[in-house]
XYZ file of C-alpha atoms in Angstrom:
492
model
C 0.000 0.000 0.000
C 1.157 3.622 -0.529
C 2.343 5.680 1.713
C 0.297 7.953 4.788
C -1.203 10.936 3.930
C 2.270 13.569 3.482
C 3.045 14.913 7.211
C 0.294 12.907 8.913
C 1.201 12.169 12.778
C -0.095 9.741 14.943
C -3.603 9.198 15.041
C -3.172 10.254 19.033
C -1.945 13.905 17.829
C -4.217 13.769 14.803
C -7.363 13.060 16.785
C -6.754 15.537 19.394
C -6.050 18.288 16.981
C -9.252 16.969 15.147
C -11.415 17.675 18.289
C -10.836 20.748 18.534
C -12.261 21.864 15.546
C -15.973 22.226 16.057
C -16.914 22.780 12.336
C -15.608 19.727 11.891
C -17.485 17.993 14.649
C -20.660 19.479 13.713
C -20.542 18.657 10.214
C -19.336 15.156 11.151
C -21.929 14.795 13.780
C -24.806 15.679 11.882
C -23.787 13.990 8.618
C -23.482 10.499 10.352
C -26.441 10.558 12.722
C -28.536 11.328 9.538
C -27.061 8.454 7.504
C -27.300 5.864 10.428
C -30.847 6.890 11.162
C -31.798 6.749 7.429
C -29.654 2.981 7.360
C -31.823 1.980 10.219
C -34.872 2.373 9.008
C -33.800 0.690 5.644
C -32.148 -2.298 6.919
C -35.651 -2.624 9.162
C -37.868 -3.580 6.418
C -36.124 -6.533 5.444
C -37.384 -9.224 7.417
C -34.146 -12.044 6.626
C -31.418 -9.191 6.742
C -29.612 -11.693 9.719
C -29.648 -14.606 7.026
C -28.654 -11.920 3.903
C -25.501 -11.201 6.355
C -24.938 -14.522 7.190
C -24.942 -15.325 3.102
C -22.127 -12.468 2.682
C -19.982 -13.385 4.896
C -19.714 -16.731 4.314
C -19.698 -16.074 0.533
C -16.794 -13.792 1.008
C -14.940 -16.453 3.363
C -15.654 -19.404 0.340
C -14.029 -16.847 -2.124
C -11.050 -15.873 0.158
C -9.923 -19.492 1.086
C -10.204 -20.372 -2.459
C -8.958 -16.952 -4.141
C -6.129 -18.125 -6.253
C -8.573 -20.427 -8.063
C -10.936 -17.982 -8.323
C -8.251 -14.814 -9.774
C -7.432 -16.983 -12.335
C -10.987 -18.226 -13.272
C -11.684 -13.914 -13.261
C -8.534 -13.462 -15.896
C -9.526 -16.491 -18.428
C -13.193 -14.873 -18.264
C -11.961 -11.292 -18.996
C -9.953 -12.354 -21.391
C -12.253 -14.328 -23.021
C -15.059 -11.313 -23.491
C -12.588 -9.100 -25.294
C -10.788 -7.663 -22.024
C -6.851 -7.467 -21.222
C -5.812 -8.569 -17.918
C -2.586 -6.581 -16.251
C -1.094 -8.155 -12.511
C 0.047 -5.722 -9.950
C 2.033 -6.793 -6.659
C 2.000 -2.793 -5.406
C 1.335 0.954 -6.188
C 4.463 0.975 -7.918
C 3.377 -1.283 -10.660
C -0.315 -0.433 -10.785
C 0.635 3.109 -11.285
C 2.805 2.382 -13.793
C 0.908 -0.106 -15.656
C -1.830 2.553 -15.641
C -0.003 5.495 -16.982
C 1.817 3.614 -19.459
C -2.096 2.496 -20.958
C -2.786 6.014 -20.685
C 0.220 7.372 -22.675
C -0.326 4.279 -25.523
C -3.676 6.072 -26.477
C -1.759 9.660 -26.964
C -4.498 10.902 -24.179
C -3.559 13.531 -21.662
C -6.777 13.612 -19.355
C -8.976 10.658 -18.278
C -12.121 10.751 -16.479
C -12.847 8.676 -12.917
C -15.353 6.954 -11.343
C -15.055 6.923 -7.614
C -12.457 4.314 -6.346
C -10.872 3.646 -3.113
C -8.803 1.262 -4.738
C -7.133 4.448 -7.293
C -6.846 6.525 -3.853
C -5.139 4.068 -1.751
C -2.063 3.533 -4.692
C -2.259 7.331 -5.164
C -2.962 6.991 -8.942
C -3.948 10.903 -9.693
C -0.449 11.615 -8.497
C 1.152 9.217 -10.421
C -0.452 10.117 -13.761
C 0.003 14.149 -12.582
C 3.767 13.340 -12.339
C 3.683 11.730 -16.204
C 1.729 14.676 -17.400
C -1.814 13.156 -17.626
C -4.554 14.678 -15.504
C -7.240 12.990 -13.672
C -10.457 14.075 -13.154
C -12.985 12.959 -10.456
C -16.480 12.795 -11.259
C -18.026 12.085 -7.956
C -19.501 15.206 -6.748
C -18.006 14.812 -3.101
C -14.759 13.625 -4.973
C -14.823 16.249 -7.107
C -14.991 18.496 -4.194
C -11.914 17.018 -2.477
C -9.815 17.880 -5.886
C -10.858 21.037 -6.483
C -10.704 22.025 -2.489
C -7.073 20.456 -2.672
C -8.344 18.319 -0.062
C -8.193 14.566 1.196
C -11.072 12.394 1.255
C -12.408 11.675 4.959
C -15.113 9.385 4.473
C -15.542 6.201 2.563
C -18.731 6.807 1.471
C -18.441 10.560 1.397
C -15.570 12.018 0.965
C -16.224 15.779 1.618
C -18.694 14.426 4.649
C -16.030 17.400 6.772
C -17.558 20.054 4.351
C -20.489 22.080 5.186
C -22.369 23.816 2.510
C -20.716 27.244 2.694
C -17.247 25.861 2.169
C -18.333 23.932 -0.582
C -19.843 26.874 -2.590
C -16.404 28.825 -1.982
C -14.392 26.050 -3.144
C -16.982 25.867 -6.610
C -16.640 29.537 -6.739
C -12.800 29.686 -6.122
C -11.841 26.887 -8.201
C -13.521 25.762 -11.021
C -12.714 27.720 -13.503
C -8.888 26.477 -13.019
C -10.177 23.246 -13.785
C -12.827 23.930 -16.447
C -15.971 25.533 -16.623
C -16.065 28.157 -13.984
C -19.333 28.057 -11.089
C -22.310 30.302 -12.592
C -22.343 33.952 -10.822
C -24.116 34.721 -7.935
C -23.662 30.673 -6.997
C -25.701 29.794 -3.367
C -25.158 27.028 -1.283
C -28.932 25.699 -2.312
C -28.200 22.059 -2.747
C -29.960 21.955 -6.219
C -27.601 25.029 -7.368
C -24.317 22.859 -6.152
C -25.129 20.024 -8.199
C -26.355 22.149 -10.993
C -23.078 23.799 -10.818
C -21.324 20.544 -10.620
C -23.175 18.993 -13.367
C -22.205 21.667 -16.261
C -18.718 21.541 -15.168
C -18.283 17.920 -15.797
C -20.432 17.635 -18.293
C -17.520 18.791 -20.917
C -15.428 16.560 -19.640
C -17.413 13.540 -19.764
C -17.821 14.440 -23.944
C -14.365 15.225 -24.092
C -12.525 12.349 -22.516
C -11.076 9.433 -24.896
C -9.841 7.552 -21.543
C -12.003 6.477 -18.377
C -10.676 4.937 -14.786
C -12.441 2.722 -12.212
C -12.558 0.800 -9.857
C -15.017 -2.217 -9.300
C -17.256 -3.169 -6.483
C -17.787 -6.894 -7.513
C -15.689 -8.782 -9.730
C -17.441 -11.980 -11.183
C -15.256 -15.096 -11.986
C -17.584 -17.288 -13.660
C -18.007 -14.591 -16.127
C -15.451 -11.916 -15.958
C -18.101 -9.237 -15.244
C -17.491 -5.490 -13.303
C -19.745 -4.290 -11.154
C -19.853 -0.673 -10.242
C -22.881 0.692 -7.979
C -23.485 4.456 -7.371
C -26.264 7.078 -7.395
C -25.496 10.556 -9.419
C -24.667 8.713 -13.235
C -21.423 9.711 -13.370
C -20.173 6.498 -13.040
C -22.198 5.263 -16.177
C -20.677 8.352 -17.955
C -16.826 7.649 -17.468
C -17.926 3.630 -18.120
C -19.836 4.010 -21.466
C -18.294 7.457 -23.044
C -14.583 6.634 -23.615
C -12.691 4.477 -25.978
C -10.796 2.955 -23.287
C -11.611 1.810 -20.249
C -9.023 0.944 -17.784
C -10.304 -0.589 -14.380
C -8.072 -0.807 -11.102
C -9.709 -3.795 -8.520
C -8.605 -5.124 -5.644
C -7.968 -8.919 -5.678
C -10.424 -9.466 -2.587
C -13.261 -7.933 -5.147
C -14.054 -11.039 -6.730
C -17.013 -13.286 -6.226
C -17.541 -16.515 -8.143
C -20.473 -16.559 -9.412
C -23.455 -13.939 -10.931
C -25.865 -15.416 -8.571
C -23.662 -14.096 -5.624
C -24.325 -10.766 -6.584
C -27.819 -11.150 -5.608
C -27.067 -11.146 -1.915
C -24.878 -8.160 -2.333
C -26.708 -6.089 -4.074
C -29.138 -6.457 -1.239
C -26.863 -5.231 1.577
C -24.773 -2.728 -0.175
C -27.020 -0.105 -0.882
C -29.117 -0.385 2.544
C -25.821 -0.192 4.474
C -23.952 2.216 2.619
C -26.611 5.038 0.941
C -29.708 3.851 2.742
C -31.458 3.006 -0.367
C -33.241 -0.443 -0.971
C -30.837 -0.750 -4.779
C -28.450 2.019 -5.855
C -29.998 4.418 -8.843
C -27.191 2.977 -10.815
C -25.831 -0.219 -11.127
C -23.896 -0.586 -13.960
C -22.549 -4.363 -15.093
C -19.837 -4.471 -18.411
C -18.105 -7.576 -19.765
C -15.415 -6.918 -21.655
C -16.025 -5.481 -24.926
C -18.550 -4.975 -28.030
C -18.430 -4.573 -31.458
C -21.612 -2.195 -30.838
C -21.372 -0.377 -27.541
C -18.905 1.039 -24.885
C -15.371 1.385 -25.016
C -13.448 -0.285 -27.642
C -10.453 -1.420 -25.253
C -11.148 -2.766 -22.044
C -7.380 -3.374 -19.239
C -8.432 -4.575 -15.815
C -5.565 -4.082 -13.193
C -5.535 -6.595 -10.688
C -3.808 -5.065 -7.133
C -2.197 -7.103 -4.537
C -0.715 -4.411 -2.291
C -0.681 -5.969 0.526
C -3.777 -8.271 0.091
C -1.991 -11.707 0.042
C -0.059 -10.589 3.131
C -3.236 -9.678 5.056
C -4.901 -13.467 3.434
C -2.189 -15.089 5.505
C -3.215 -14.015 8.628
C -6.112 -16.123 10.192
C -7.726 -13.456 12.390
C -7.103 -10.265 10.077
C -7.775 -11.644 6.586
C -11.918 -11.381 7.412
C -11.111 -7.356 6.939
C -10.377 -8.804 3.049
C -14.329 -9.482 3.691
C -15.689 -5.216 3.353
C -17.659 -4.263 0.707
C -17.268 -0.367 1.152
C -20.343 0.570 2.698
C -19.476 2.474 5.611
C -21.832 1.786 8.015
C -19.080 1.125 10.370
C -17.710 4.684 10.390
C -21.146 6.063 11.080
C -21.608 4.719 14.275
C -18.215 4.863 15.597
C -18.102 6.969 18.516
C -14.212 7.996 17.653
C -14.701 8.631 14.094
C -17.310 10.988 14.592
C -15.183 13.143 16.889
C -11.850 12.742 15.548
C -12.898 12.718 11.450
C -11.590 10.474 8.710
C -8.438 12.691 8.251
C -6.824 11.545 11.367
C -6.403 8.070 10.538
C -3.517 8.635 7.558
C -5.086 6.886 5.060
C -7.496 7.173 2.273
C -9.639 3.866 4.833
C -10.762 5.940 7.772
C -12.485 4.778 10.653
C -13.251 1.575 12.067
C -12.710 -0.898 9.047
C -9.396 0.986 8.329
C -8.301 0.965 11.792
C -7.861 -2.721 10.837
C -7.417 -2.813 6.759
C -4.393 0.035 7.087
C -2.112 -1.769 9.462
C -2.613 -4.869 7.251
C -2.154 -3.709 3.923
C 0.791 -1.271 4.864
C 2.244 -3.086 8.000
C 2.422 -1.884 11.690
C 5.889 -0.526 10.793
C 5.114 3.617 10.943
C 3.842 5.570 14.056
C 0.832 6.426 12.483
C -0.256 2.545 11.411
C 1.231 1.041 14.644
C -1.567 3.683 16.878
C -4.190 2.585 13.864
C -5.360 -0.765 16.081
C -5.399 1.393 19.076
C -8.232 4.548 17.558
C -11.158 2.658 18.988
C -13.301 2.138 22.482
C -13.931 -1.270 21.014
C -17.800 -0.808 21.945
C -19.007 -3.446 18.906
C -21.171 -0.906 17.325
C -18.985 -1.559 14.014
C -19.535 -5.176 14.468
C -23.136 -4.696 15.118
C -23.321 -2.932 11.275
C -21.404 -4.919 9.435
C -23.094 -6.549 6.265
C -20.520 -8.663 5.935
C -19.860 -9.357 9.728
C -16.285 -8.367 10.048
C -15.571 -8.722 13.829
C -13.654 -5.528 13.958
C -12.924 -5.557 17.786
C -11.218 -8.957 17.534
C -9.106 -7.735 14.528
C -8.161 -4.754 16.823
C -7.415 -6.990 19.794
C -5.116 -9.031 17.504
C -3.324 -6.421 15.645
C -2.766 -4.311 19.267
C -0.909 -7.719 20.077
C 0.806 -7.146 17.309
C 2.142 -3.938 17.788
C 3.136 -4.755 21.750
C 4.680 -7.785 20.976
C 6.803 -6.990 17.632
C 7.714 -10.371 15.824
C 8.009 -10.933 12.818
C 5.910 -10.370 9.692
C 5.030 -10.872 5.789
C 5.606 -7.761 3.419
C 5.797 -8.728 -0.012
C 6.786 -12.317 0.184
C 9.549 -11.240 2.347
C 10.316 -11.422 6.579
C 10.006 -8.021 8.515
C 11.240 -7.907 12.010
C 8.917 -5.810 13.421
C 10.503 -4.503 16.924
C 7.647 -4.129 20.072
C 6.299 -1.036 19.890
C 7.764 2.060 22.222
C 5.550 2.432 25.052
C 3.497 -0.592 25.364
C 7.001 -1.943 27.927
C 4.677 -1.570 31.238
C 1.622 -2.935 29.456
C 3.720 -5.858 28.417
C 5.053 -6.208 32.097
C 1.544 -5.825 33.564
C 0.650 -8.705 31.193
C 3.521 -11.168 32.047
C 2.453 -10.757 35.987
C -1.420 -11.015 35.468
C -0.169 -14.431 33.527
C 1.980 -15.305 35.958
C -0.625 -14.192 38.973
C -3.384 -16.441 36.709
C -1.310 -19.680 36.335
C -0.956 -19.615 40.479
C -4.225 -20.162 42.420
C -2.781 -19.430 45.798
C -0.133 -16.555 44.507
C -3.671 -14.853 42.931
C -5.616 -15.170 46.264
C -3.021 -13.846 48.061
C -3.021 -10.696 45.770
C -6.544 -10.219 45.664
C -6.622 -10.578 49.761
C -4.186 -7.803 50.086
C -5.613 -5.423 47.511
C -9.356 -5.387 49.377
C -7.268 -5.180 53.008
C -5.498 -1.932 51.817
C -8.454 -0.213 49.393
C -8.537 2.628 51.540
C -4.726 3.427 49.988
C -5.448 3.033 46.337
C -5.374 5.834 44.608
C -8.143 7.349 42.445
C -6.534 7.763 39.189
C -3.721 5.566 37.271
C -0.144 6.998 37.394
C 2.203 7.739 34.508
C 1.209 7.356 30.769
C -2.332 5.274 32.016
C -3.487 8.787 34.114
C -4.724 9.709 30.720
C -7.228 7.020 30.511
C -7.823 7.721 34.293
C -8.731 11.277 33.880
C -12.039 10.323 32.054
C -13.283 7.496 34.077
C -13.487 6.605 37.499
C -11.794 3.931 38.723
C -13.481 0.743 39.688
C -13.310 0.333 43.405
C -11.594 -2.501 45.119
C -14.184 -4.547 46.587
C -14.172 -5.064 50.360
C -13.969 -8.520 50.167
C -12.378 -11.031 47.842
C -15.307 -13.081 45.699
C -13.386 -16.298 46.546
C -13.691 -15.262 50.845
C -17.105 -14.255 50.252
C -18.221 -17.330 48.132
C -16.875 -19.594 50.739
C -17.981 -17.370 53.740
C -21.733 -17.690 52.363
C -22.371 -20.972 50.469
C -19.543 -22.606 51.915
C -17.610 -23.093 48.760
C -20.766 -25.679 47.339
C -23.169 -24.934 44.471
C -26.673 -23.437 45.739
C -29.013 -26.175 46.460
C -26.427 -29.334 46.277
C-alpha cells in the first residue's frame, strides 16, 4: 500500500487536533447521525437481513480461502469477453501499468469513477507526475480535488464540508479546472449540483480515456460491477474508448448469482437506499457499444499478506459501505483525516495496518483509535468482527515479531511504550497460572483499598482522567463465596 497521507502524525496527535475543531465535529456529527438513522430504518424492512448477512460473509470467506482459483478463473473470463488482464504486486506497478495504458492512447486527461482502490495507490499523483490529468467525477470527490483536499469518508468524501465551504471552493476553483461556477452561486443544494453537473459535463464528452474501480468482480463470467447514485459512473464507463479498471484482488465473487445477496446489503448499508440508482454491469467489450479497449488491473498491495493471517484476513471481507464509520463513537469526533489513510475509521483501523504493516507511528496507533464498543460489528453486512481484529493487531504492535511484506520477513521490533503494558501482562499471567499466589493478591488489595489511589499513574493517568476507577471490593469473591455458600453450588 502507498504511503500515509504527506506529514500525517499519529492518530493520538491527529485526533486531538481533530477535536478541537468544532466545524468539523458538527458537520461530522450531523452527517453520520442522519445516515445511520436513514440505514436503520432501511435495513428494518427486510425481514431475513440476519440470514442476507450470514450469506455475505460466508460467501466472502468461500471466495477468500479459495482466491487463487478464483483470480485466475476472473482473468480467463476477462480475457475471453474481449478484455486485457494486467497483474500488480503494489502501487508501484499499478501506477505504472496505468499510466503507461494512458500514454499508448496519446491521451492527456482521463475521467474517474469513484475508487478507493485508485486513492489508496495514489494513482492521480502518479499520472500528474507523467503529465496526464485525472479528473474525479463524484460530486463529493470532485470536491476534495478542487478544495485540494483529502477524502475523509468512505462513502463521502467531503462528509467534513459544510455547505458554505463547498460553494467557496466551486466559486474559487472551477474555472482552473474547467468551466467556472455560474455567478451569484448559493449554497442551495440543487444550485451545487447544478453547478457541478455543467462543469463535468464537458469533460465527460471530451474524454477518450475512463478509470475505475469495481465493487464486484465476477469469476464465472469476468463481469465489473460498479454501484453508485449521481450517473457519473455510467458516464466515465460508457463514453470513452478505453476503459481501464483498477480492482482489488479481494473484489471477486464466483459466481453472478452471488451478486444477488450483495446487491441487497450494499445499498441499505452504505446510501440507505433499498438498490443504488445505478448499477452498472460491463463484460469486456462490443463490437456495438462502450469502449473499444477494455485493461483490468488486478492489485495485490498488501492483500496476500493480510490473506495469511487467520484473524485479520476477514477485513479482506468489506464491501465499502461504511456503516461502520457512522456509528463509531471515535470517528465521529476525531474525522476520517486523522487516521492517515485514504480507509478511515473503524474498518481501516484494521485494513491500514494490514495492507501497509504496523511498521510507521501512524499505522502502529491505527489498532489502538477505537473504544472497542461493537457498534462496528453490530453494522457490518458482511460481519467483520472488527474488535477482535483490533485486539489481535494491538498484540501485534506490543509484541513486535516478525511479519510478511511482499513475500519477504520483517522484524517488526515491540512497539515504544506498550514496555509496562507488556510487564503488567507477564504478571497477570503469571498471577493467573498460580491459584494461591492470585488469592493472596486479591486478599491484600481489598485489606489496603482505603490506599489506592483514584486515578492511574504515569502514561495510564490519561485514561484515568475520564473514568473513574473501579473500586476494590471489600472482600475477595473467593472469601465471600466460601464465607456464604460454603464453597458448594446453591441447592447441592
Amino acid at each position: 500500500m502507498s504511503g500515509t497521507f504527506v506529514g500525517m502524525p499519529a492518530f493520538p496527535k491527529a485526533a486531538h487536533e481533530a477535536v478541537g475543531d468544532e466545524t468539523l465535529r458538527g458537520n461530522l456529527r450531523h452527517a453520520t447521525h442522519t445516515i445511520r438513522a436513514k440505514r436503520a430504518r432501511a435495513v428494518a424492512e427486510v425481514p431475513d437481513w440476519a440470514e442476507l448477512r450470514e450469506a455475505g460473509k460466508r460467501i466472502k470467506d468461500h471466495t477468500l480461502r479459495h482466491l487463487d482459483r478464483y483470480l485466475v478463473q476472473l482473468a480467463e473470463s476477462v480475457t475471453a469477453a474481449g478484455g486485457t488482464v494486467h497483474w500488480a504486486a503494489d502501487a508501484d506497478e499499478a501506477n505504472r501499468i496505468v499510466a503507461d495504458l494512458v500514454k499508448a492512447t496519446g491521451e492527456r486527461e482521463v475521467v474517474k469513477v469513484k475508487s478507493m482502490a485508485t486513492q489508496e495507490i495514489g494513482l492521480n499523483e502518479a499520472l500528474e507526475a507523467e503529465g496526464i490529468r485525472a479528473y474525479e467525477t463524484d460530486l463529493a470527490e470532485l470536491i476534495v480535488q478542487l478544495g485540494k483536499d483529502r477524502p475523509s469518508h468512505i462513502l463521502v468524501p467531503a462528509i467534513h464540508r459544510n455547505r458554505g465551504e463547498i460553494r467557496d471552493i466551486f466559486a474559487r476553483e472551477m474555472g482552473a479546472w474547467g468551466r467556472p461556477a455560474p455567478e451569484g452561486l448559493t449554497d442551495t443544494p440543487a444550485e451545487l449540483a447544478e453547478a457541478a453537473r455543467l462543469h463535468l459535463r464537458e469533460k465527460f464528452l471530451r474524454a477518450k480515456v475512463g478509470i475505475s474501480g469495481a465493487n464486484f468482480m465476477v469469476a464465472e463470467t469476468g463481469t465489473l460491477v460498479v454501484v453508485e447514485s449521481e450517473g457519473n459512473g455510467r458516464m466515465c464507463l460508457t463514453l470513452p474508448e478505453t476503459l481501464i479498471s483498477v480492482v482489488g484482488i479481494e473484489k471477486t465473487v464466483p459466481t453472478w448469482r452471488d451478486l444477488e445477496v450483495f446487491l441487497q446489503t450494499l445499498p441499505r448499508s452504505s446510501t440507505a437506499e433499498r438498490m443504488n440508482p445505478y448499477t452498472s454491469m460491463w463484460t469486456g467489450t462490443t463490437s456495438e457499444d462502450g469502449p473499444r479497449e477494455f485493461h483490468l488491473v488486478l492489485l495485490d498491495n498488501g492483500r496476500t499478506d493480510t490473506l495469511a493471517d487467520e484473524v485479520g484476513r476477514q477485513a479482506l471481507r468489506c464491501i465499502r459501505c461504511s456503516a461502520c464509520l457512522n456509528v463509531c463513537p471515535v470517528y465521529e469526533r476525531a474525522g476520517g483525516h486523522a487516521y492517515g489513510s485514504v480507509y478511515p475509521g473503524p474498518i481501516g483501523a484494521i485494513l491500514s495496518p494490514q495492507l501497509r504493516g504496523t511498521q510507521s507511528e501512524i499505522d502502529a496507533s491505527l489498532p489502538y483509535a477505537s473504544s472497542l464498543c461493537g457498534a462496528c460489528y453490530e453494522v457490518c453486512p458482511v460481519a467483520i468482527d472488527i474488535p477482535e481484529v483490533l485486539v489481535h493487531l494491538r498484540e501485534r504492535v506490543a509484541q513486535g515479531g516478525e511479519a510478511t511484506r511482499g513475500g519477504n520477513k520483517v522484524v517488526l521490533k515491540p512497539a515504544r511504550g506498550h514496555a509496562a503494558e507488556r510487564a503488567a501482562m507477564r504478571a497477570a499471567r503469571w498471577a493467573f497460572a498460580r491459584p494461591g499466589a492470585l488469592r493472596a493478591g486479591q486478599r491484600l488489595a481489598s485489606r489496603t483499598r482505603r490506599l489506592h489511589p483514584r486515578s492511574l499513574p504515569g502514561p495510564g493517568r490519561a485514561w484515568s482522567d475520564a473514568r473513574e476507577l473501579p473500586p476494590v471490593p471489600a472482600e475477595p469473591f473467593r472469601d465471600w463465596w466460601q464465607r456464604t455458600r460454603g464453597g458448594k453450588e446453591e441447592g447441592k
